[in-house]
Coordinates of C-alpha atoms in Angstrom, one line a residue:
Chain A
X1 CA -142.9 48.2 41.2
X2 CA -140.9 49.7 44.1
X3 CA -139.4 51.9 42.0
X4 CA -141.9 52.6 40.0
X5 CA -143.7 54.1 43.4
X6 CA -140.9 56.0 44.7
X7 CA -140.8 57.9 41.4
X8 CA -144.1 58.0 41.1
X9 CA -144.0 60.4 44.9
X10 CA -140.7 62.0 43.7
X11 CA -142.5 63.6 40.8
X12 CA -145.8 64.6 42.9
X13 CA -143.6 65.4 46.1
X14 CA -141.4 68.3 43.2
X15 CA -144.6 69.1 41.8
X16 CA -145.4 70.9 44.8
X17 CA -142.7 71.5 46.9
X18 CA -140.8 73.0 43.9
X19 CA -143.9 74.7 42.8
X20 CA -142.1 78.1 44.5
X21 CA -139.3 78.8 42.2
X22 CA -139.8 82.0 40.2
X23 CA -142.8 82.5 42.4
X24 CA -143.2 85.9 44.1
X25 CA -142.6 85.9 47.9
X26 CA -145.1 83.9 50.3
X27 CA -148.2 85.9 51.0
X28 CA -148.2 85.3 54.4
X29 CA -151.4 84.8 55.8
X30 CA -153.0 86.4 53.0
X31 CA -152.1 89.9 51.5
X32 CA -148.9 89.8 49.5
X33 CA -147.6 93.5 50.6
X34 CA -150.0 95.0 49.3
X35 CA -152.3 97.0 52.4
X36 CA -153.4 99.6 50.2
X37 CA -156.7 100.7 49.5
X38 CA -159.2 100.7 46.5
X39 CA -158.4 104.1 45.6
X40 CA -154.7 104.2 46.1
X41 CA -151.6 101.8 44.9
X42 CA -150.1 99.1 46.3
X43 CA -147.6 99.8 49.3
X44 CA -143.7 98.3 49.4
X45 CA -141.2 98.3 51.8
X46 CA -139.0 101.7 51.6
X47 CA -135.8 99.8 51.4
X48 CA -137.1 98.0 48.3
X49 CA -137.8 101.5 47.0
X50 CA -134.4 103.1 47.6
X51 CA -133.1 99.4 45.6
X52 CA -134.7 101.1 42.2
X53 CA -131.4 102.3 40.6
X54 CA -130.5 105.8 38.6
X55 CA -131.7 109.4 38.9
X56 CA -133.5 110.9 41.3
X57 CA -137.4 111.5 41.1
X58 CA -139.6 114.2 40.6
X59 CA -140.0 116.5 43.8
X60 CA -142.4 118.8 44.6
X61 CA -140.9 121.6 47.1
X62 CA -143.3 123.2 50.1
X63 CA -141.7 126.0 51.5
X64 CA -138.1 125.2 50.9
X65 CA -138.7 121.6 51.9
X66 CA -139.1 118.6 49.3
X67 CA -141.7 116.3 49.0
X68 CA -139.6 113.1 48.7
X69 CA -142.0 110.7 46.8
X70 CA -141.5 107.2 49.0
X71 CA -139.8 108.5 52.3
X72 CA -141.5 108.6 55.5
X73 CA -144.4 111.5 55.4
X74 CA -143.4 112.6 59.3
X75 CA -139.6 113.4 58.4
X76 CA -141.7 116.0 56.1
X77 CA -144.1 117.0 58.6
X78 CA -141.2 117.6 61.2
X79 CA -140.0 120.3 58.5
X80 CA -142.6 121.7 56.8
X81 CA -145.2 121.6 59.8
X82 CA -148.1 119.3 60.4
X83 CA -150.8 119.1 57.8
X84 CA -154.5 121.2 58.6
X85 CA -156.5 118.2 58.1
X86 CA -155.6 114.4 57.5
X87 CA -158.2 111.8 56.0
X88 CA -157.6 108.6 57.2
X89 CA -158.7 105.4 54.6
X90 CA -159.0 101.9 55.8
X91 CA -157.9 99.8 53.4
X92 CA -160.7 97.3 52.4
X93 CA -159.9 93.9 54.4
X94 CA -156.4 94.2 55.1
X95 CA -154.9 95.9 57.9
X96 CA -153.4 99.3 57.7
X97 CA -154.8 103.0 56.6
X98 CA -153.9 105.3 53.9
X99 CA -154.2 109.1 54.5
X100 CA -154.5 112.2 52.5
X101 CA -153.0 115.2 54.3
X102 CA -154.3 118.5 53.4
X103 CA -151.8 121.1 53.3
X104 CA -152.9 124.7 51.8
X105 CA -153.0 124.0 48.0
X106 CA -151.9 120.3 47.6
X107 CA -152.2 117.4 49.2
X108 CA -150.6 114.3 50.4
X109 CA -151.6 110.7 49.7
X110 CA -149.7 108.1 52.2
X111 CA -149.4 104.5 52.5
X112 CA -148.8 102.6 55.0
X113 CA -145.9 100.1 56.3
X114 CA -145.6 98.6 59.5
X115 CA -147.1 101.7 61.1
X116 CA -145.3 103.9 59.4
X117 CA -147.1 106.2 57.2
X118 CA -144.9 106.9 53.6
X119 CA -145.6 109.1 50.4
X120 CA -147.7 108.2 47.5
X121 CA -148.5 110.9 45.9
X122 CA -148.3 114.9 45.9
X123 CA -152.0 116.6 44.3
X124 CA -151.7 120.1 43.6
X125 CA -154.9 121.6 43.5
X126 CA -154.6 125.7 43.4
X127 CA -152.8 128.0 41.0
X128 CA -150.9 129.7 43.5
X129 CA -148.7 126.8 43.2
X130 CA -146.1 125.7 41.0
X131 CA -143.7 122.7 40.0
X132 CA -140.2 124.0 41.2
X133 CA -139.9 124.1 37.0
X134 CA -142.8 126.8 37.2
X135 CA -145.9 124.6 35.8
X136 CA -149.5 125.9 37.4
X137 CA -152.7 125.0 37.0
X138 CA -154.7 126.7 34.4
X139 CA -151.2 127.4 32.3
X140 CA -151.3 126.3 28.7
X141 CA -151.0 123.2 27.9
X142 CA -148.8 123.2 25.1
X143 CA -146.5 125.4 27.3
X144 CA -145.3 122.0 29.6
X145 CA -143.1 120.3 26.5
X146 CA -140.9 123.6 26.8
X147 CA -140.6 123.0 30.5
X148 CA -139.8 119.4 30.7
X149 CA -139.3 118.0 27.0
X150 CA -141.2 116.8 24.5
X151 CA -143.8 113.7 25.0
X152 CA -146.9 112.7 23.7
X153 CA -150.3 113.6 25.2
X154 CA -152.6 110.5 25.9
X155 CA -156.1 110.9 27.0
X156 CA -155.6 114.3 28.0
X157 CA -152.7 113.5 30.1
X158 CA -149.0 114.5 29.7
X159 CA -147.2 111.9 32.0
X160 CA -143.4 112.3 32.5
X161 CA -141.5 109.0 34.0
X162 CA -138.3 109.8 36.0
X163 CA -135.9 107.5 39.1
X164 CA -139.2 105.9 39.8
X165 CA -141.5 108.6 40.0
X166 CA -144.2 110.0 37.5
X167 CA -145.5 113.4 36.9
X168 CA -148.6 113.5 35.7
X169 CA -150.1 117.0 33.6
X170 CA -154.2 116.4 33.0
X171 CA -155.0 119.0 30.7
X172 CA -158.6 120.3 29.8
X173 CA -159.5 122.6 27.3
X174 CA -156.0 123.1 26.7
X175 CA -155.0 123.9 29.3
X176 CA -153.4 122.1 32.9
X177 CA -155.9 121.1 35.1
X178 CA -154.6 118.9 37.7
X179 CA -150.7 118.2 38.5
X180 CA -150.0 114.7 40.2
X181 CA -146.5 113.3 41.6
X182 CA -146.7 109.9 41.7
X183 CA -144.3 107.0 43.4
X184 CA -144.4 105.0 40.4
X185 CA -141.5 102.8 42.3
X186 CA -143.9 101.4 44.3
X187 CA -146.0 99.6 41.2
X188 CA -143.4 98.6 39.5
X189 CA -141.4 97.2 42.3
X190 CA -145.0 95.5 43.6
X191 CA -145.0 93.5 39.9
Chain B
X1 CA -150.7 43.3 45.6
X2 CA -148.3 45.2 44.5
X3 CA -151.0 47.5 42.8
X4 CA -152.7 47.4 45.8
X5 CA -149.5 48.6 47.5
X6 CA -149.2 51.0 45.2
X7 CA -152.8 52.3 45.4
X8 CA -152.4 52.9 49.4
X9 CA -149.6 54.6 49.1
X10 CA -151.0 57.2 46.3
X11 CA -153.9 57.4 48.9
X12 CA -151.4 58.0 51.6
X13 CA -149.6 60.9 50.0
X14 CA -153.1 62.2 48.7
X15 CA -154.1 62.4 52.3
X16 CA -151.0 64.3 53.3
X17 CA -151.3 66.6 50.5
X18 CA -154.7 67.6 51.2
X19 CA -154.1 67.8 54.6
X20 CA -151.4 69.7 54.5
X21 CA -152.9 71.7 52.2
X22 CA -155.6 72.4 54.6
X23 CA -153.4 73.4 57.3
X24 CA -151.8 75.6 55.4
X25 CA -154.7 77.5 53.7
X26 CA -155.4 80.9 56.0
X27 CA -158.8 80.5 57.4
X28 CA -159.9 84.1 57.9
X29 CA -161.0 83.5 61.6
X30 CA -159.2 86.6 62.7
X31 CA -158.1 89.8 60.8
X32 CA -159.3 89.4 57.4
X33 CA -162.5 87.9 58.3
X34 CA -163.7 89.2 54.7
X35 CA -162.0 86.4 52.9
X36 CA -164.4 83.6 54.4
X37 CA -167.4 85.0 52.9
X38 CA -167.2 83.2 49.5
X39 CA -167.0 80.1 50.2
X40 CA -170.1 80.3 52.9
X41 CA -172.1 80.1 50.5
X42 CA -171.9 76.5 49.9
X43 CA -173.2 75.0 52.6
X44 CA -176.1 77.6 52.9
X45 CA -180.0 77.3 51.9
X46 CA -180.0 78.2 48.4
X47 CA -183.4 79.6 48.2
X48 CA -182.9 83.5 48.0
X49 CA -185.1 85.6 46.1
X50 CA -182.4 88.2 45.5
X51 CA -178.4 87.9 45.5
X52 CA -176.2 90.5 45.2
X53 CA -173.0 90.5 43.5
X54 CA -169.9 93.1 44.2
X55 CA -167.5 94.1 46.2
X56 CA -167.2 95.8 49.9
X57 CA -170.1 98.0 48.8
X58 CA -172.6 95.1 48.8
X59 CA -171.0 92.9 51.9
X60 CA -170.5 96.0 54.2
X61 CA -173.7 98.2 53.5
X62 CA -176.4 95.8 52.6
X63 CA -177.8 93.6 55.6
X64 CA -179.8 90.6 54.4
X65 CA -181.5 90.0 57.7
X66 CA -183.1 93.3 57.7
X67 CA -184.3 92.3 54.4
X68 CA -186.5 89.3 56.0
X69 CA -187.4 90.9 59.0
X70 CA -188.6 93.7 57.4
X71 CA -190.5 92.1 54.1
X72 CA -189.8 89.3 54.0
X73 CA -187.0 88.7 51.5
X74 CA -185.2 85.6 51.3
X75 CA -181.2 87.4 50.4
X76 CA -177.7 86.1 49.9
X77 CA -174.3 88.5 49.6
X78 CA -171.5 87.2 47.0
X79 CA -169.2 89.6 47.8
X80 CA -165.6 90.2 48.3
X81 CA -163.0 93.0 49.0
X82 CA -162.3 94.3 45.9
X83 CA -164.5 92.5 43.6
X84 CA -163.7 92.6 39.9
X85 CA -166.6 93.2 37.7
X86 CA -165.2 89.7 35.8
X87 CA -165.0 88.0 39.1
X88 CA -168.5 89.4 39.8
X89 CA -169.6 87.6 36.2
X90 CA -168.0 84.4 37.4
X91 CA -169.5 84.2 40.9
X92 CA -173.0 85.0 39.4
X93 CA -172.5 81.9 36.9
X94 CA -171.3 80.2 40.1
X95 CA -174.7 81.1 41.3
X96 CA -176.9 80.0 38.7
X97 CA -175.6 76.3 39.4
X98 CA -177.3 76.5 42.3
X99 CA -180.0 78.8 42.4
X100 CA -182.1 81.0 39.9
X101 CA -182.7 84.2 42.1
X102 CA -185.7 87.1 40.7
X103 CA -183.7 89.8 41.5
X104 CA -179.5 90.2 41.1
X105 CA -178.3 93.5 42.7
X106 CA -174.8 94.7 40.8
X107 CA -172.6 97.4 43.0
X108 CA -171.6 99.4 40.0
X109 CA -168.1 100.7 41.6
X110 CA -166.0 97.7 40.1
X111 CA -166.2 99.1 37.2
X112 CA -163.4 101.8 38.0
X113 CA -161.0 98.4 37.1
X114 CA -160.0 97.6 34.0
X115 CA -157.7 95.3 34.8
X116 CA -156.3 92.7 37.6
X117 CA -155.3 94.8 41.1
X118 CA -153.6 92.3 43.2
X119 CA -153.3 88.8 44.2
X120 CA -153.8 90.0 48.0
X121 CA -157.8 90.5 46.4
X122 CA -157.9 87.9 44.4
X123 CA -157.1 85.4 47.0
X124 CA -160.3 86.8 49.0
X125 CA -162.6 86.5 46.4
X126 CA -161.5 83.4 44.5
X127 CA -160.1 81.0 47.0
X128 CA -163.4 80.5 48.7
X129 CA -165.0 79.6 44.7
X130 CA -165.5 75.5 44.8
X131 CA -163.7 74.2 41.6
X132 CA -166.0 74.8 38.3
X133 CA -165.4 76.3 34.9
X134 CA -166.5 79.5 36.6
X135 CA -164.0 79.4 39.0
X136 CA -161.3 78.6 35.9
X137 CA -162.3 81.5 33.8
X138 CA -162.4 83.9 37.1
X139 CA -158.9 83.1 38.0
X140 CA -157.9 82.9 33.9
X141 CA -159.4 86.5 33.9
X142 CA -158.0 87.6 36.9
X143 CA -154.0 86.8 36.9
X144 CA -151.9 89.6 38.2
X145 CA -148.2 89.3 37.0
X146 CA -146.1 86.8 38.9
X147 CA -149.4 84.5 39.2
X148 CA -150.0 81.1 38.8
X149 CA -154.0 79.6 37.9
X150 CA -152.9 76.3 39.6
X151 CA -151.9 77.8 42.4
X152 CA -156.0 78.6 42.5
X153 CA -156.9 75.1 42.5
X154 CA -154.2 74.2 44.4
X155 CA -153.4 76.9 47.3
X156 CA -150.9 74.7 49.0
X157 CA -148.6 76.0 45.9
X158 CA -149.1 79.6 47.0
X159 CA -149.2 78.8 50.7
X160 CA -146.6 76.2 51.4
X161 CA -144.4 78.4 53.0
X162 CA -146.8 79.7 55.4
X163 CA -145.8 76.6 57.9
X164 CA -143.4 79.4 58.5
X165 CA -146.6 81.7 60.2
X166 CA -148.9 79.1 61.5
X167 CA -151.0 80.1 64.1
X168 CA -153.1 78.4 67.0
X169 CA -156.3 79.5 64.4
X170 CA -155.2 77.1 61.7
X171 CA -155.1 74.2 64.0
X172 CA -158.5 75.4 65.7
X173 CA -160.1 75.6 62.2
X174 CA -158.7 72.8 60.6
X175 CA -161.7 70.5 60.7
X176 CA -164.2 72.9 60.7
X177 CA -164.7 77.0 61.1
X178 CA -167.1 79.3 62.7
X179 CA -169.1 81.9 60.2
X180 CA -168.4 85.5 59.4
X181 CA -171.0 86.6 57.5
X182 CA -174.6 86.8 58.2
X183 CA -176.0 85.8 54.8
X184 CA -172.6 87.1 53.3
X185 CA -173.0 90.7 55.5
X186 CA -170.2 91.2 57.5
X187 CA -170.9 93.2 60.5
X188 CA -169.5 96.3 62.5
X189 CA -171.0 98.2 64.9
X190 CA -168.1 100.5 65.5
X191 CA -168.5 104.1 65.5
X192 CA -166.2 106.4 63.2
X193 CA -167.9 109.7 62.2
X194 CA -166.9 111.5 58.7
X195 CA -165.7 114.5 59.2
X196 CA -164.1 114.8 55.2
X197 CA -164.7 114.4 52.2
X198 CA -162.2 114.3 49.6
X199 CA -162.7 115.8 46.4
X200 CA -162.3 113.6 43.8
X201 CA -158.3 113.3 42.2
X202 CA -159.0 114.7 38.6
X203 CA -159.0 111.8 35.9
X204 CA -157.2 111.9 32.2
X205 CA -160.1 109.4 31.0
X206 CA -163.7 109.2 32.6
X207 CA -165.0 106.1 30.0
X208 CA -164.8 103.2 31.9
X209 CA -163.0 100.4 30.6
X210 CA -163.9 98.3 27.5
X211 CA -163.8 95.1 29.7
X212 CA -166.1 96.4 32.2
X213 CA -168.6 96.9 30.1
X214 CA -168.4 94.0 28.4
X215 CA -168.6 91.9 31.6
X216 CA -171.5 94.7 32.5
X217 CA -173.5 93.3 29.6
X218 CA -172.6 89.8 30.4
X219 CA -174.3 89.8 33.4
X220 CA -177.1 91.2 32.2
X221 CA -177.6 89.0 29.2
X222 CA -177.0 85.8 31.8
X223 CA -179.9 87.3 34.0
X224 CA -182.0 87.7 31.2
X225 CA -181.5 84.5 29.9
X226 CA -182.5 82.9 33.7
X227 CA -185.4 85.3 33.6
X228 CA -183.8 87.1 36.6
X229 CA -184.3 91.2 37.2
X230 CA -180.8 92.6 37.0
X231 CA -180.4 96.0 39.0
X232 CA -177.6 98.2 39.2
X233 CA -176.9 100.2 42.8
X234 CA -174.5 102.5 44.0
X235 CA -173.7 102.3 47.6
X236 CA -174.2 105.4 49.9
X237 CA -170.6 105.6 50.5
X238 CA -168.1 108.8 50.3
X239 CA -165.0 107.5 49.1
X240 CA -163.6 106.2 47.2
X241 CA -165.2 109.6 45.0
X242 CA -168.0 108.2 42.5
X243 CA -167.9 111.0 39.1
X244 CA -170.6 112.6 37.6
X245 CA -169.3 111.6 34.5
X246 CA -169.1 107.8 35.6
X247 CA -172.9 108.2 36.6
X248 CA -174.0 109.7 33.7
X249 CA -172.3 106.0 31.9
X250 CA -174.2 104.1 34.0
X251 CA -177.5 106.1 33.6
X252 CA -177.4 105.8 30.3
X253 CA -176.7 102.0 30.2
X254 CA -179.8 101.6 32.7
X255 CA -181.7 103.5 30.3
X256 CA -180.7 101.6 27.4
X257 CA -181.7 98.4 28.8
X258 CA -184.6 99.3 30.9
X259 CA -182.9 98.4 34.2
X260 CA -183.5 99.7 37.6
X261 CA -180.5 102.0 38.7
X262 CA -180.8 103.6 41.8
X263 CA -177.7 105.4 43.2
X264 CA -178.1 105.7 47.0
X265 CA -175.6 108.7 46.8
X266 CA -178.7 110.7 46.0
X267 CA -180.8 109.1 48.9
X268 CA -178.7 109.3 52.0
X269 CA -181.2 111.3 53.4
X270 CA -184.6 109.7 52.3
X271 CA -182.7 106.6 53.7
X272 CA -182.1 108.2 56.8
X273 CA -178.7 107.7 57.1
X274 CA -176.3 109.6 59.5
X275 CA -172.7 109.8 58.5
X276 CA -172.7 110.9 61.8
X277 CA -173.4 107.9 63.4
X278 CA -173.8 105.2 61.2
X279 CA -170.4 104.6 59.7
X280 CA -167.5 102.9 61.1
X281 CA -164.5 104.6 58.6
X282 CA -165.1 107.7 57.9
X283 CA -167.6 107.3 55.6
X284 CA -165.8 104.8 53.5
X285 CA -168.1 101.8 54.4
X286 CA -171.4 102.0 56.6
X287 CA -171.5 100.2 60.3
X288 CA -174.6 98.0 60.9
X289 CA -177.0 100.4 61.9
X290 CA -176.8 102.3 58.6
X291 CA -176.8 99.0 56.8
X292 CA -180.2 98.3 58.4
X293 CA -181.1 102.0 57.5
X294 CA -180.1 101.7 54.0
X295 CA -181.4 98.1 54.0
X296 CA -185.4 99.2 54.9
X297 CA -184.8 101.8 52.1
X298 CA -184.1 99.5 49.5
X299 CA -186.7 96.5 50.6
X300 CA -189.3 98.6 49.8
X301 CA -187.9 99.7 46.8
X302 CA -187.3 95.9 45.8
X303 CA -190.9 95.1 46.9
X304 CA -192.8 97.4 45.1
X305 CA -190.7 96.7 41.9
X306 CA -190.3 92.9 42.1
X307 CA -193.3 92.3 44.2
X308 CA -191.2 89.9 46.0
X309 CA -193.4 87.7 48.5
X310 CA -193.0 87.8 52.0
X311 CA -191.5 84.7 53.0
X312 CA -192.0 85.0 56.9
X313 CA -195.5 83.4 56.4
X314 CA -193.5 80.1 55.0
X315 CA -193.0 77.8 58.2
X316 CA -189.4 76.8 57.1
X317 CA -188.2 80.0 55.9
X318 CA -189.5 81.5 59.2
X319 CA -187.5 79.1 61.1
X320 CA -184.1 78.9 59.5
X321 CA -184.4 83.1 59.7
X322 CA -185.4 82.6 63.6
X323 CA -181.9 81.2 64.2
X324 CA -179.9 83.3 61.8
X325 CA -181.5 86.6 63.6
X326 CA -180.5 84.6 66.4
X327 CA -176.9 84.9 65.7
X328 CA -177.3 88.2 63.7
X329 CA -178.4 89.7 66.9
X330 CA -176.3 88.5 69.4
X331 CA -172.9 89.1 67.4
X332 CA -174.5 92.8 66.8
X333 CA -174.6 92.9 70.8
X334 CA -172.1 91.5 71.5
X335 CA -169.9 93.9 68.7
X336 CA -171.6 96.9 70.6
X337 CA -170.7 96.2 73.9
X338 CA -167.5 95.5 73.7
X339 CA -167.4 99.0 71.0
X340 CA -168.8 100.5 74.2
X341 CA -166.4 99.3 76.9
X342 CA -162.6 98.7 75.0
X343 CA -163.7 101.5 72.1
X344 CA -163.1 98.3 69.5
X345 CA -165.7 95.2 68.3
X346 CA -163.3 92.1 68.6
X347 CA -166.7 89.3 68.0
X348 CA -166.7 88.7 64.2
X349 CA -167.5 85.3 64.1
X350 CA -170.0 82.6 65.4
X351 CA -171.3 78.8 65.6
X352 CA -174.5 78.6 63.7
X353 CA -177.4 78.3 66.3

């Protein structure tokens, strides 16, 4: 009977004590790394982002000075100058605020970490800009395959994956309507 | 006696379990107060004439105490950060087991989700659910990658390692906790004028997803089955952006199913609100005073629809109302005083009167 009871707790006590293997990380209180808001993706730590291996991502360039999808948005703002207007997002619940800083013509969606402010996204949102491979807003649609290879549109969007980094082509009408870098790192590193 | 043996020490380790598991659950008494909303519920009067379901958009905007003091009406928030429209399904079935409400007020935003966001969400709106088929399916329904349902059941799975982070709070609030929410509103009386407003981020597809609308017509087939009103709102908020083409989806599903829809977006001024002065973010969620505003709007809206009966004649309602404005009142002091003096509200929780 002895036995049978210390087995008995050995099985319960690994039940849950062992319950953590191929679990993801503790939650800590409650929110798993994840601070962001409803409208934006969830955050990561930077060095987690610079462990995603192969080529380079997708850049957008202001000015001379690239927009480096997942690196801190002030070693940008030191460079390129600071932004006209920032909109500042409390996440819902959890600590921490995500911004969008307006620059002329595009603008910059950030995440926060620890107080540090890092880059989600680049939105270009007037035709006097281009991708550094010469895509604008309003150009023909069926032009962007030339540019940057072949791929198949889906639901009016011609998305293009590279080093952890989307680049996202919404057409209308045939032609490009909104241009979105994206730190696709940060979802797939989150999962 | 040796299965009596046996039987105490099952008992024992039961006991150390739970209790452990209690321990180690986060409480919510500081920080993320949102995450104790759901499961105040339980131990509440479940008398309310209208619940509403969603997420931030019902808990943050909507005050249920103006509600009674104004007409009358008997109210109860099931919210939580993030809601999913499934998880809004499954606490409304949750509901039902206790309660058969007139009205059920829906905050259409959820259904920008198609699928699971993050655990970090799911936690706040699921852990508080008390174990129940509906509480099964929600979790089933709302598994993020990496995610375990027993986990739901049993948090100390999720949480063990939190012994790791344990604070004075978890040994405070081990027994028992204060309340956040004032009929599931969670107040702030902060201050944070809007001084932008983003344009909306273009969108590839504008048709919400298949699963939102199939949990969209699940609530309104359980409602009409309970004989309940269902009504659809959109909260007066700025951002996240709400599309034309996303109203027009829900217009026309109102339409289809003769239900009330009324978007607030078009009403910020009939309701009086100030973006000025009555939000506390920027226009992302309103404080308390432009929850009261927004709140006056809409109880005469639900009274002259419903015709919902003013339950501040009713000796018991009046007096179990008399102690929650109590509280609801002294927290909204207390929040604006200390707003006033440090330029932050740190009183988001109180003992029941």
């Amino acid at each position: 009977m002895k036995k049978h009871t210390i087995i008995t707790i050995a099985i319960l006590a690994a039940a849950v004590f062992g319950a953590c293997d191929g679990e993801p990380a503790a939650p800590g209180v409650l929110a798993p790394g994840n601070t962001a808001s409803e409208a934006s993706a969830p955050a990561m730590s930077v060095d987690e982002a610079s462990a995603v291996p192969g080529e380079a991502g997708f850049e957008f360039i202001y000015k001379g000075n690239a927009i480096v999808l997942g690196s801190k948005a002030d070693d940008f703002i030191a460079k390129a100058g600071a932004p006209k207007d920032v909109f500042e997002a409390p996440s819902c619940a959890f600590e921490g605020i995500d911004k969008i800083l307006y620059y002329p013509g595009f603008i910059i969606n950030t995440y926060p970490i620890d107080g540090t402010d890092y880059i989600l996204s680049v939105v270009l949102g007037d035709d006097s800009l281009t991708t550094p491979e010469g895509v604008y807003l309003g150009m023909g649609a069926d032009e962007i395959p030339d540019v940057y290879g072949p791929v198949s549109e889906k639901e009016n969007a011609l998305i293009y994956k590279k080093g952890g980094t989307t680049l996202t082509f919404i057409t209308e009408n045939g032609a490009v309507a909104d241009i979105t870098y994206y730190y696709e790192a940060a979802i797939s590193v989150q999962e | 006696m040796k299965i009596y043996r046996f039987a105490l020490i099952l008992a024992g380790f039961a006991a150390l379990f739970f209790g452990l598991q209690r321990l180690l659950t986060p409480k919510y008494m500081s920080g993320v107060y949102d995450g104790a909303l759901i499961a105040e519920y339980y131990s509440e009067t479940k008398n309310h004439e209208v619940i509403f379901i969603g997420d931030c958009e019902v808990y943050e905007n909507f005050s249920p105490m103006t509600l009674f003091g104004e007409y009358g009406i008997t109210s109860y928030i099931r919210g939580g950060a993030q809601q999913l429209i499934w998880q809004s399904y499954y606490l409304l079935e949750d509901t039902l087991r206790y309660e058969t409400p007139e009205v059920v007020v829906f905050n259409v935003l959820a259904m920008q989700y198609g699928e699971p966001q993050s655990e970090a969400y799911n936690r706040l709106n699921l852990d508080g659910m008390t174990l129940s088929a509906s509480k099964l399916n929600a979790v089933n329904a709302s598994l993020t990658k990496g995610e375990d349902a027993l986990s739901y059941i049993f948090p100390i799975l999720r949480y063990h390692e939190r012994w790791q982070e344990l604070t004075p709070d978890d040994l405070r609030y081990f027994v028992s906790r204060k309340s956040a929410g004032h009929n599931g509103y969670l107040m702030r009386n902060e201050v944070k004028p809007v001084t932008i407003i983003p344009d909306g981020a273009k969108l590839a597809n504008y048709d919400f997803a298949e699963v939102c609308r199939v949990y969209l017509d699940k609530m309104r087939v359980l409602c009409e089955e309970n004989g309940i009103d269902f009504v659809l709102v959109k909260a007066p908020t700025i951002y996240p952006h709400w599309y034309d083409e996303w109203e027009a989806q829900i217009e026309s599903y109102a339409e289809t199913h003769g239900l009330l829809y009324v978007n607030f977006l078009e009403h910020i001024d009939d309701a009086g609100i100030d973006f000025a002065a009555d939000t506390y973010d920027a226009g992302l969620h309103l404080n308390c005073s432009g929850a009261e505003k927004l709140s006056r709007y809409f109880g005469a809206i639900l009274t002259e629809k419903f015709g919902l009966s003013d339950k501040r004649s009713e000796p018991a309602a009046a007096a179990e109302y008399a102690a929650k404005l109590r509280d609801y009142e002294a927290m909204k002091t207390a929040q604006r005083s200390e707003f006033e003096t440090n330029g932050k509200a740190v009183t988001f929780t109180y003992s029941k009167s």
